[in-house]
Amino acid sequence: MATENTSAPAIGRLEPEIDVPSLTAVLDGEYAEIRDLVRTNLVTHAAILDEADTLGIDAFREKVRDVVVQLAATGQTGMGFPAAYGGGDDVGASIAAFETLAFGDLSVLVKVGVQFGLFGGAILHLGTDHHHKAYLPRLVTGELMGCFAMTETGHGSNVQALGTIARYDPDNREFVLTTPDEQARKDYIGNAARHAELAVVFAQLEVNGRSEGVHAFVVPLRADGRVLPGVSIEDDGRKMGLNGVDNGRIRFDGVRVPREALLDRFARVTSEGTYESTIENPDRRFFTMLGTLVQGRVSVAGAGVSVAKVALAVAIKYADRRRQFKVSPDAAEQVLLDYGLHQRRLLPLLARTYALHFAQDVVRAQLHDVFSGVENDPQARRRLESRAAGVKALATWHATRVVQECREACGGAGYLAVNRFAALKRDSDVFTTFEGDNHVLLQLVAKGLLTDHASEFEDLDQLGMVRYVTGLAVETVIERTSAHKLLERVRDLLPGGDAWDREAGLLDSEYQLAMVRFREEHMLAGLARRIKRGMDRQDEPGAVFSRVQDHVIALARAHVERLVTEAFVDKVRALPEGSEKVALGLLCDLFALSTIEADRAWFMEHGQLTVQRSKAISREVNDLCRKVRPLAVDLVDAWGIPAPVLRSPELVGPVS
């Protein structure tokens, strides 16, 4: 147990003592068994954390590949594939396994993500039976390695503008793939530089001289380890991190693949050269194809949360044992975690990590329901895509912030390579930009809010969205928001005006929810009005959208923070009475109030916080930090991070 708490308990609260295994069970949920399998495998392969620093890049890449194949043999990487092909028929379990794997070496994690999530997921979700039979059995075991060739040097987030061309040749019943210029070369492609035998290549399909938009093709890259004719592969070289993953650039010079190479779940080309699709609208078809790949964003979000957990586990354990300065002449030096500033630096981040954990639980469950067929409503799929984009953005930014803060909190010791921070920092930084740049993803979230995830959602580009909001939706958006009702609710929850009882107000989850809901809905209505004003002045739609992009990102952040808050509150409310509920209640209050505090300027500008109330929130955050402090070590232990993968012996103590 951590250091004994000397502060008085909150009114009406128990002073909790955490049963760590019980809290771990709460956090692991229905996927405890698969998470424990991954933990066992992490310990088995813990030496790779040292080998990342000691092996040369070529040897390390081979080591990472070997570990990935060994993990596949245990069944942990194939959980999302059909049982008929060696998988586990459980999409949710596959995400849970990936989240837990992120406690270890991140090159292994990303190699797993490329092989089984991106490459395997594309074949599973975009292909049909003959693709599944041809590739999935060997893919699931790691025998057949592949890559996911979407991103191009000149086309990152704008996938619809990809330059690679796949032209159908009806005489030979083949597609001919060509890279027309350097901007169209496939770039940063994981597995491409060394190990991939196949690639799922996204290219502009041309049939009978007509462009049918971006489609995916299975293209051989190597045979017996040799690059095939017409394919050119270049190693991207050393990166900032993740050097166990062989990223590369690919060019195609008239590479021919059979007609069956088209992944044809949503569209096909007949042998005579007729293009057919069950989705008539080309934009909707494109977004439907991309929507099947949302699993990657959910996976990266979970990995970001796990990275934050590792960093916090190291920093909090260190702060609980490292002493510095005396508080009185006769006393021993005080441990770092007893200092109010150190609590302020780490414990709100601890609370936010727990909040994002429960938000990730929600999006994982939604993904499982949509992809397993439990939920067939198209609106549910659109909400999933939006939620996945938003949680991915906030979780990965959070990971980057946490790693930096925790490294600083460990002083010079945190800078040593033997500790986890160097690897975490270099290997997780790219999470903010792969599987979608976070700012682009938040614009996707805001677009969904403005259009209410309407059926037209997939058909609208940026300019179309502006016109839609202006011409059809602005009054609906404003009417749909209930900010004026929430304003009254916020006031009702704080009796006595500025002389209210802070226990009866700030620690009421209904107050906390009302505040974050008010912020989101006020921002949504305000954004709709700003767009309409610009269009009423006859301004160009592109210029209008550019001017409000700061508002767009703020709205999307507010929306996702509201979802995260709701997920945490719902989880706490659902728990049975006891110490776990009390401890998580403290964390939930700390997360919610520190979130409001961080945006206090906005709330004060919009009349929702007086100066006195704002100061009271800061006092309450400080008080909550003092209450969480004696629980902090148990709270990070409950994540179940195996001691060998924490490494950092000088920070957390030797592994027993």
XYZ file of C-alpha atoms in Angstrom:
656
model
C 0.000 0.000 0.000
C 1.103 3.599 -0.528
C 1.900 6.143 2.151
C -0.893 6.652 4.692
C -3.285 9.494 4.017
C -3.311 12.233 6.643
C -6.014 14.413 5.098
C -9.606 14.285 6.279
C -12.008 12.267 4.133
C -14.567 14.082 2.041
C -17.999 14.443 3.590
C -20.086 11.357 2.902
C -17.102 9.392 1.533
C -15.373 6.316 2.827
C -11.611 6.359 3.120
C -10.927 3.633 0.567
C -8.348 0.898 0.706
C -7.854 -0.571 -2.726
C -7.828 -4.292 -3.326
C -5.501 -4.206 -6.329
C -6.553 -7.550 -7.903
C -10.215 -6.576 -7.561
C -9.633 -3.240 -9.273
C -7.591 -4.978 -11.987
C -10.586 -7.233 -12.595
C -12.810 -4.169 -12.978
C -10.394 -2.646 -15.485
C -9.786 -5.828 -17.468
C -13.519 -6.491 -17.703
C -14.699 -9.277 -19.945
C -11.294 -9.586 -21.599
C -9.288 -10.552 -18.496
C -8.258 -13.899 -19.992
C -6.830 -12.482 -23.230
C -5.141 -9.641 -21.339
C -3.465 -12.153 -19.013
C -2.246 -14.141 -22.022
C -0.670 -10.974 -23.417
C 0.902 -10.157 -20.034
C 2.460 -13.629 -19.949
C 3.842 -13.128 -23.440
C 5.198 -9.697 -22.508
C 7.205 -11.236 -19.685
C 8.453 -14.022 -21.958
C 9.772 -11.479 -24.451
C 10.745 -8.700 -22.014
C 14.401 -8.903 -23.127
C 13.462 -7.144 -26.374
C 13.282 -3.876 -24.435
C 17.037 -4.161 -23.848
C 17.722 -5.470 -27.341
C 16.091 -2.371 -28.821
C 19.084 -0.440 -27.463
C 21.842 -2.998 -28.036
C 21.121 -4.589 -31.432
C 21.870 -2.996 -34.767
C 18.871 -1.923 -36.821
C 18.918 -4.965 -39.128
C 19.230 -7.432 -36.264
C 16.540 -5.642 -34.286
C 14.121 -5.761 -37.211
C 14.616 -9.498 -37.492
C 14.164 -9.906 -33.757
C 10.889 -7.966 -33.865
C 9.637 -10.125 -36.727
C 10.524 -13.296 -34.818
C 8.680 -12.082 -31.723
C 5.586 -11.191 -33.769
C 5.479 -14.689 -35.279
C 5.892 -16.246 -31.829
C 3.063 -14.102 -30.477
C 0.877 -15.247 -33.359
C 1.497 -18.859 -32.361
C -0.116 -18.172 -28.954
C -3.336 -16.921 -30.572
C -3.202 -13.398 -29.169
C -2.799 -11.585 -32.489
C -5.537 -13.442 -34.390
C -8.493 -12.870 -32.105
C -10.325 -10.652 -34.598
C -10.252 -13.108 -37.502
C -12.855 -15.816 -38.242
C -12.339 -19.108 -36.449
C -12.457 -20.867 -39.817
C -9.097 -19.293 -40.646
C -7.425 -19.750 -37.277
C -8.808 -16.681 -35.507
C -10.917 -16.097 -32.422
C -14.084 -14.539 -33.886
C -13.883 -11.698 -31.367
C -13.131 -8.165 -32.551
C -13.322 -6.721 -29.042
C -10.777 -9.254 -27.773
C -8.380 -8.307 -30.565
C -8.494 -4.657 -29.469
C -8.032 -5.610 -25.800
C -5.004 -7.724 -26.730
C -3.501 -4.834 -28.719
C -4.062 -2.379 -25.855
C -2.267 -4.691 -23.433
C 0.586 -5.401 -25.844
C 1.303 -1.643 -25.822
C 2.778 -2.062 -22.319
C 5.825 -3.582 -24.031
C 8.100 -2.735 -26.933
C 6.249 -0.506 -29.372
C 8.041 -1.756 -32.488
C 6.518 -5.160 -31.764
C 3.153 -3.466 -31.243
C 3.265 -1.573 -34.538
C 4.508 -4.614 -36.451
C 1.507 -6.517 -35.055
C -0.769 -3.622 -36.021
C 0.545 -3.507 -39.580
C 0.402 -7.269 -40.134
C -2.848 -8.230 -38.437
C -4.715 -4.933 -38.158
C -4.005 -3.056 -41.388
C -2.914 -5.724 -43.890
C -5.057 -8.484 -42.435
C -7.957 -6.172 -41.668
C -8.039 -4.851 -45.224
C -8.204 -8.343 -46.690
C -10.829 -9.401 -44.154
C -13.089 -6.366 -44.467
C -12.569 -5.314 -48.105
C -12.117 -8.747 -49.636
C -14.528 -11.636 -50.192
C -14.400 -15.394 -49.690
C -11.779 -16.184 -52.308
C -9.415 -13.596 -50.797
C -10.081 -14.935 -47.311
C -9.346 -18.521 -48.335
C -6.252 -17.550 -50.282
C -4.584 -15.395 -47.656
C -6.053 -15.481 -44.152
C -4.842 -18.908 -42.942
C -1.165 -18.076 -43.560
C -1.623 -14.430 -42.639
C -3.032 -15.239 -39.181
C 0.009 -17.385 -38.333
C 2.487 -14.761 -39.502
C 3.798 -17.068 -42.210
C 2.588 -14.660 -44.902
C 3.759 -11.143 -44.145
C 2.195 -8.119 -45.794
C 1.821 -4.379 -45.727
C -0.848 -1.707 -46.106
C 0.122 0.634 -48.933
C -2.163 3.641 -48.689
C -0.127 6.725 -47.761
C 1.799 8.486 -50.532
C 4.571 11.060 -50.356
C 2.270 13.775 -51.646
C -1.043 12.441 -50.340
C -1.372 11.726 -46.645
C -4.751 12.404 -45.098
C -6.345 13.193 -48.481
C -6.811 9.564 -49.511
C -9.303 10.391 -52.266
C -6.528 12.226 -54.124
C -4.068 9.293 -54.226
C -1.949 9.250 -57.383
C -1.217 5.543 -57.915
C -3.175 4.240 -60.914
C -4.670 0.773 -61.461
C -5.859 0.563 -65.068
C -7.920 -2.429 -66.193
C -6.682 -4.277 -69.296
C -9.708 -6.272 -70.600
C -7.663 -8.130 -73.223
C -5.537 -9.793 -70.542
C -8.055 -9.519 -67.699
C -5.470 -7.798 -65.539
C -4.993 -4.563 -63.639
C -1.844 -2.584 -64.422
C -0.465 -0.588 -61.495
C 1.666 2.473 -62.126
C 3.287 5.154 -60.001
C 3.090 8.196 -62.309
C 5.391 10.504 -60.322
C 7.326 10.855 -57.080
C 4.360 12.366 -55.270
C 2.450 9.132 -55.888
C 5.046 6.740 -54.455
C 3.809 4.798 -51.445
C 5.716 6.053 -48.408
C 6.292 5.237 -44.725
C 4.794 1.781 -45.376
C 5.436 -0.565 -42.452
C 6.786 -4.043 -43.375
C 7.606 -2.832 -46.901
C 11.366 -2.388 -46.668
C 12.169 -5.989 -45.772
C 9.468 -8.462 -44.787
C 6.279 -7.983 -46.800
C 5.533 -10.483 -49.557
C 2.196 -8.873 -50.423
C 0.769 -5.382 -50.245
C -2.793 -4.149 -50.104
C -2.372 -1.201 -52.471
C -4.857 1.658 -52.642
C -5.005 3.143 -56.137
C -7.225 5.073 -58.516
C -9.155 2.495 -60.529
C -9.537 3.248 -64.242
C -11.925 1.160 -66.333
C -12.572 1.954 -70.017
C -10.858 5.315 -69.604
C -13.059 6.334 -66.698
C -11.898 6.868 -63.122
C -13.957 4.959 -60.555
C -12.117 6.315 -57.514
C -9.839 4.686 -54.962
C -9.977 0.898 -54.611
C -7.734 -1.694 -52.938
C -5.734 -4.439 -54.671
C -3.604 -7.338 -53.444
C -0.211 -6.928 -55.110
C 2.796 -9.285 -54.738
C 6.005 -7.482 -53.783
C 8.467 -10.320 -53.243
C 8.964 -13.997 -54.006
C 11.572 -16.018 -52.106
C 12.743 -12.782 -50.519
C 13.448 -11.064 -53.847
C 11.634 -7.945 -55.023
C 9.570 -8.735 -58.104
C 10.002 -7.099 -61.535
C 8.273 -3.756 -61.887
C 8.306 -3.186 -58.127
C 10.846 -0.800 -56.647
C 11.308 -0.684 -52.859
C 13.457 1.758 -50.928
C 14.122 1.688 -47.202
C 12.902 4.809 -45.377
C 15.945 4.440 -43.116
C 16.251 5.328 -39.477
C 13.318 7.103 -37.935
C 12.790 9.073 -34.745
C 11.636 5.782 -33.212
C 10.077 2.399 -34.021
C 13.255 1.277 -35.747
C 12.247 -2.350 -35.367
C 9.621 -1.698 -38.069
C 10.922 -1.750 -41.648
C 9.167 1.236 -43.218
C 9.716 1.721 -46.902
C 8.773 3.434 -50.157
C 7.187 1.505 -53.010
C 6.882 2.351 -56.714
C 5.075 0.378 -59.397
C 6.120 0.385 -63.047
C 3.447 -1.395 -65.055
C 2.953 -4.152 -62.478
C 0.266 -6.581 -63.652
C -2.060 -8.406 -61.278
C -5.043 -10.631 -62.154
C -8.604 -9.335 -62.094
C -9.175 -11.265 -58.847
C -6.605 -9.039 -57.090
C -9.262 -6.339 -56.634
C -10.665 -6.534 -53.100
C -14.248 -6.655 -54.250
C -16.590 -6.538 -51.286
C -18.043 -3.209 -52.445
C -17.199 -3.137 -56.167
C -16.067 -5.485 -58.935
C -14.905 -5.370 -62.514
C -16.271 -8.065 -64.825
C -13.908 -9.936 -67.115
C -15.258 -7.908 -70.056
C -14.406 -4.664 -68.269
C -17.692 -3.506 -66.761
C -17.514 -1.775 -63.402
C -20.223 -2.788 -60.911
C -20.933 -1.681 -57.355
C -23.772 -2.110 -54.887
C -23.096 1.479 -53.741
C -23.958 3.828 -56.583
C -22.631 7.082 -55.129
C -18.809 7.121 -55.524
C -18.202 9.304 -52.466
C -20.368 7.104 -50.281
C -18.618 4.045 -51.673
C -15.226 5.528 -50.802
C -16.214 6.412 -47.252
C -17.825 3.004 -46.773
C -14.572 1.316 -47.763
C -12.529 3.493 -45.424
C -15.068 3.027 -42.641
C -14.319 -0.684 -42.517
C -10.788 0.240 -41.415
C -11.854 2.180 -38.324
C -10.402 -0.624 -36.213
C -6.939 0.900 -36.695
C -7.945 4.146 -35.003
C -9.551 2.313 -32.100
C -6.367 0.271 -31.704
C -4.076 3.296 -31.689
C -6.277 5.077 -29.156
C -5.988 2.115 -26.803
C -2.239 1.962 -27.344
C -1.937 5.642 -26.447
C -3.755 5.053 -23.170
C -1.412 2.152 -22.381
C 1.672 4.263 -23.100
C 0.383 6.845 -20.616
C -0.151 4.065 -18.063
C 3.455 2.854 -18.352
C 4.858 6.377 -17.983
C 2.657 7.139 -14.982
C 3.424 3.800 -13.319
C 7.147 4.556 -13.457
C 6.838 8.203 -12.390
C 4.394 7.571 -9.526
C 6.345 4.621 -8.145
C 9.506 6.721 -8.273
C 7.796 9.682 -6.613
C 6.605 7.406 -3.809
C 10.160 6.305 -2.925
C 12.441 9.197 -3.925
C 13.105 11.651 -1.103
C 14.224 15.240 -1.434
C 14.388 18.127 1.067
C 13.272 18.202 4.677
C 10.037 19.850 5.756
C 11.426 20.343 9.285
C 14.915 20.090 10.807
C 14.192 16.841 12.679
C 12.265 15.058 9.931
C 13.497 12.758 7.217
C 13.546 14.118 3.694
C 10.062 14.090 2.186
C 9.056 11.796 -0.660
C 8.274 13.606 -3.876
C 4.665 12.489 -4.060
C 3.883 14.213 -0.757
C 4.630 17.606 -2.302
C 1.536 19.422 -3.509
C 3.174 20.470 -6.770
C 4.190 16.923 -7.601
C 0.644 15.761 -6.913
C -0.667 18.500 -9.167
C 1.686 17.426 -11.960
C 0.902 13.718 -11.901
C -2.438 12.962 -10.299
C -4.774 14.837 -12.684
C -2.961 12.960 -15.464
C -3.611 9.729 -13.581
C -7.310 10.621 -13.378
C -7.454 11.505 -17.079
C -5.802 8.203 -17.969
C -8.483 6.318 -16.055
C -11.131 8.415 -17.804
C -9.701 7.594 -21.219
C -9.506 3.919 -20.253
C -13.266 3.841 -19.698
C -13.908 5.909 -22.833
C -11.855 3.340 -24.748
C -14.032 0.591 -23.251
C -17.072 2.278 -24.804
C -15.602 2.686 -28.278
C -14.226 -0.874 -28.222
C -17.665 -2.223 -27.355
C -19.253 -0.168 -30.143
C -16.666 -1.449 -32.626
C -17.351 -5.030 -31.572
C -21.102 -4.582 -31.957
C -20.842 -2.981 -35.387
C -18.296 -5.429 -36.814
C -19.864 -8.538 -35.324
C -23.272 -7.617 -36.727
C -24.943 -6.968 -33.377
C -25.516 -3.351 -34.446
C -26.507 -2.864 -38.115
C -27.819 0.704 -37.999
C -25.849 2.935 -40.442
C -26.129 5.761 -37.917
C -24.356 3.568 -35.355
C -21.469 3.067 -37.773
C -21.172 6.805 -38.371
C -21.213 7.486 -34.630
C -18.529 4.834 -34.174
C -16.314 6.424 -36.832
C -16.684 9.836 -35.196
C -16.093 8.562 -31.656
C -13.098 6.497 -32.752
C -11.552 9.515 -34.471
C -12.069 11.758 -31.453
C -10.865 9.331 -28.795
C -7.825 8.487 -30.916
C -6.894 12.185 -31.085
C -7.301 12.895 -27.382
C -5.701 9.639 -26.234
C -2.569 10.010 -28.341
C -2.067 13.676 -27.465
C -2.521 12.659 -23.848
C 0.154 9.977 -24.196
C 2.647 12.477 -25.613
C 1.945 14.943 -22.800
C 2.121 12.286 -20.080
C 5.426 10.834 -21.261
C 7.015 14.290 -21.222
C 5.611 15.279 -17.819
C 6.571 11.967 -16.247
C 10.083 12.116 -17.702
C 10.557 15.569 -16.191
C 9.075 14.399 -12.888
C 11.818 11.771 -12.687
C 14.600 14.318 -13.189
C 17.920 13.204 -14.620
C 17.168 9.583 -13.814
C 14.284 9.671 -16.263
C 16.665 10.647 -19.062
C 18.718 7.451 -18.895
C 18.158 4.952 -21.700
C 17.849 2.088 -19.206
C 14.500 3.554 -18.148
C 11.354 3.426 -20.267
C 10.990 7.117 -21.073
C 13.527 7.295 -23.897
C 11.828 4.440 -25.747
C 8.304 5.618 -24.941
C 9.065 9.118 -26.157
C 10.679 8.141 -29.437
C 8.317 5.272 -30.246
C 4.920 6.757 -29.323
C 5.297 10.263 -30.713
C 4.105 9.200 -34.160
C 0.812 7.963 -32.683
C -0.492 11.535 -33.008
C -0.181 11.435 -36.793
C -0.597 7.864 -37.965
C -4.024 6.346 -38.540
C -5.018 9.954 -39.205
C -3.493 13.280 -38.191
C -5.237 14.331 -34.996
C -6.301 17.748 -36.262
C -7.789 16.192 -39.393
C -9.613 13.626 -37.264
C -11.115 16.321 -35.050
C -12.406 18.109 -38.145
C -14.119 14.833 -39.055
C -15.708 14.801 -35.590
C -16.965 18.372 -35.934
C -18.330 17.687 -39.405
C -20.433 14.885 -37.967
C -21.764 17.168 -35.252
C -22.710 19.903 -37.711
C -24.543 17.498 -39.992
C -25.949 15.395 -37.130
C -24.355 12.362 -38.823
C -27.002 12.706 -41.514
C -27.243 10.355 -44.480
C -25.523 13.045 -46.563
C -22.505 12.829 -44.239
C -20.365 10.670 -46.527
C -21.181 12.696 -49.620
C -19.917 16.029 -48.371
C -16.439 17.374 -48.895
C -15.333 20.394 -46.878
C -17.069 22.898 -49.125
C -20.185 20.778 -49.357
C -20.358 20.632 -45.579
C -20.224 24.440 -45.382
C -23.050 24.748 -47.888
C -25.065 22.072 -46.089
C -24.806 23.835 -42.748
C -25.627 27.181 -44.302
C -28.495 26.120 -46.506
C -30.211 23.389 -44.546
C -28.950 22.799 -41.102
C -28.041 25.932 -39.197
C -31.429 26.466 -37.615
C -31.744 22.746 -36.943
C -28.322 22.723 -35.291
C -29.182 25.674 -33.097
C -32.581 24.278 -32.198
C -31.116 20.848 -31.524
C -28.678 22.194 -28.972
C -30.064 22.687 -25.515
C -27.500 25.093 -24.129
C -30.169 27.397 -22.733
C -31.730 24.505 -20.834
C -28.348 23.366 -19.584
C -27.626 26.869 -18.349
C -30.617 26.641 -16.038
C -29.538 23.174 -14.947
C -26.050 24.416 -14.050
C -27.557 27.152 -11.914
C -29.943 24.724 -10.219
C -27.073 22.465 -9.240
C -25.254 25.237 -7.381
C -27.599 26.400 -4.635
C -26.947 29.678 -2.912
C -25.314 31.563 -5.775
C -21.666 32.328 -5.078
C -22.009 31.322 -1.424
C -22.903 27.714 -2.291
C -21.727 24.636 -0.453
C -18.927 23.298 -2.621
C -19.539 19.710 -1.500
C -23.151 19.973 -2.689
C -22.127 21.527 -5.985
C -18.737 20.775 -7.458
C -18.684 17.118 -6.449
C -22.089 16.497 -7.996
C -21.518 14.571 -11.211
C -24.669 16.134 -12.660
C -23.071 19.557 -12.276
C -19.866 18.342 -13.912
C -21.787 16.815 -16.811
C -23.942 19.899 -17.235
C -20.842 22.076 -17.529
C -19.156 20.015 -20.241
C -22.435 19.547 -22.098
C -23.143 23.290 -21.989
C -19.665 24.025 -23.398
C -20.095 21.604 -26.285
C -23.587 22.702 -27.269
C -22.784 26.405 -26.977
C -19.754 25.879 -29.223
C -21.799 23.879 -31.743
C -24.503 26.510 -32.072
C -21.907 29.278 -32.232
C -19.964 27.528 -34.982
C -23.092 27.037 -37.075
C -23.891 30.740 -36.756
C -20.338 31.771 -37.742
C -20.496 29.608 -40.861
C -23.881 31.023 -41.811
C -22.697 34.628 -41.315
C -19.759 34.035 -43.621
C -21.909 32.528 -46.324
C -24.547 35.249 -45.960
C -21.762 37.722 -46.842
C -21.216 35.769 -50.079
C -17.733 34.694 -48.987
C -16.100 31.679 -50.594
C -16.960 28.483 -48.687
C -13.280 27.532 -48.389
C -12.425 30.897 -46.850
C -15.363 30.623 -44.454
C -14.243 27.205 -43.237
C -10.622 28.312 -42.912
C -11.629 31.208 -40.666
C -13.555 28.974 -38.277
C -11.102 26.063 -38.058
C -9.994 27.074 -34.555
C -13.652 26.900 -33.515
C -14.034 23.535 -35.286
C -11.157 21.985 -33.321
C -12.343 23.493 -30.020
C -15.838 22.080 -30.590
C -14.523 18.613 -31.415
C -12.313 18.578 -28.322
C -15.225 19.685 -26.167
C -17.424 16.985 -27.666
C -14.919 14.198 -27.024
C -14.199 15.428 -23.503
C -17.929 15.283 -22.842
C -18.031 11.688 -24.088
C -15.039 10.794 -21.909
C -16.639 12.402 -18.864
C -19.896 10.546 -19.447
C -18.065 7.242 -19.839
C -16.265 7.722 -16.512
C -19.388 8.851 -14.650
C -21.401 5.942 -16.063
C -18.736 3.453 -14.996
C -18.596 4.776 -11.433
C -22.385 4.774 -11.125
C -22.576 1.160 -12.313
C -20.119 -0.183 -9.733
C -21.382 -1.817 -6.537
C -20.823 0.078 -3.311
C -17.330 -0.388 -1.916
C -13.768 0.833 -1.963
C -13.307 0.543 -5.734
C -16.340 2.758 -6.323
C -15.123 5.335 -3.801
C -11.598 5.405 -5.234
C -12.824 5.711 -8.813
C -15.308 8.361 -7.682
C -12.414 10.455 -6.379
C -10.608 10.050 -9.697
C -13.752 10.890 -11.645
C -14.231 14.113 -9.683
C -10.555 14.963 -10.164
C -10.780 14.396 -13.903
C -13.996 16.361 -14.352
C -12.978 19.354 -12.243
C -9.443 19.532 -13.649
C -10.993 19.476 -17.136
C -13.241 22.412 -16.242
C -10.316 24.172 -14.554
C -8.125 23.783 -17.649
C -10.741 25.658 -19.713
C -11.784 28.094 -17.008
C -11.223 31.069 -19.287
C -13.935 29.834 -21.673
C -16.384 29.123 -18.853
C -15.767 32.557 -17.321
C -16.122 34.294 -20.703
C -19.486 32.583 -21.149
C -20.811 33.321 -17.678
C -20.537 29.820 -16.218
C -17.829 30.532 -13.643
C -17.456 33.471 -11.341
C -13.998 34.328 -10.069
C -14.931 32.905 -6.668
C -16.251 29.666 -8.125
C -13.192 29.274 -10.345
C -10.941 29.584 -7.307
C -13.088 27.076 -5.443
C -12.626 24.554 -8.263
C -8.863 24.919 -7.972
C -9.056 24.399 -4.223
C -11.187 21.314 -4.790
C -8.708 19.927 -7.327
C -5.914 20.378 -4.792
C -7.996 18.650 -2.133
C -8.797 15.757 -4.455
C -5.104 15.370 -5.252
C -4.398 15.016 -1.527
C -7.117 12.369 -1.240
C -5.893 10.427 -4.278
C -2.232 10.587 -3.236
C -2.275 7.635 -0.760
C -4.042 5.522 -3.385
C -1.763 6.427 -6.277
C 0.594 3.437 -6.220
C -2.290 0.989 -5.923
C -4.093 2.751 -8.762
C -1.160 2.275 -11.141
C -0.550 -1.287 -9.913
C -4.160 -2.096 -10.813
C -3.286 -1.633 -14.497
C -1.423 -4.919 -14.263
C 1.712 -3.827 -16.104
C 4.188 -6.700 -15.662
C 7.170 -5.585 -13.584
C 9.790 -6.768 -16.137
C 8.414 -4.470 -18.835
C 8.468 -1.420 -16.575
C 12.264 -1.786 -16.685
C 13.604 1.338 -14.901
C 15.217 -0.432 -11.905
C 16.614 2.800 -10.464
C 13.200 4.431 -10.583
C 10.747 1.743 -9.521
C 13.158 -0.536 -7.668
C 14.469 -3.969 -8.680
C 12.094 -6.556 -10.123
C 11.335 -9.145 -7.439
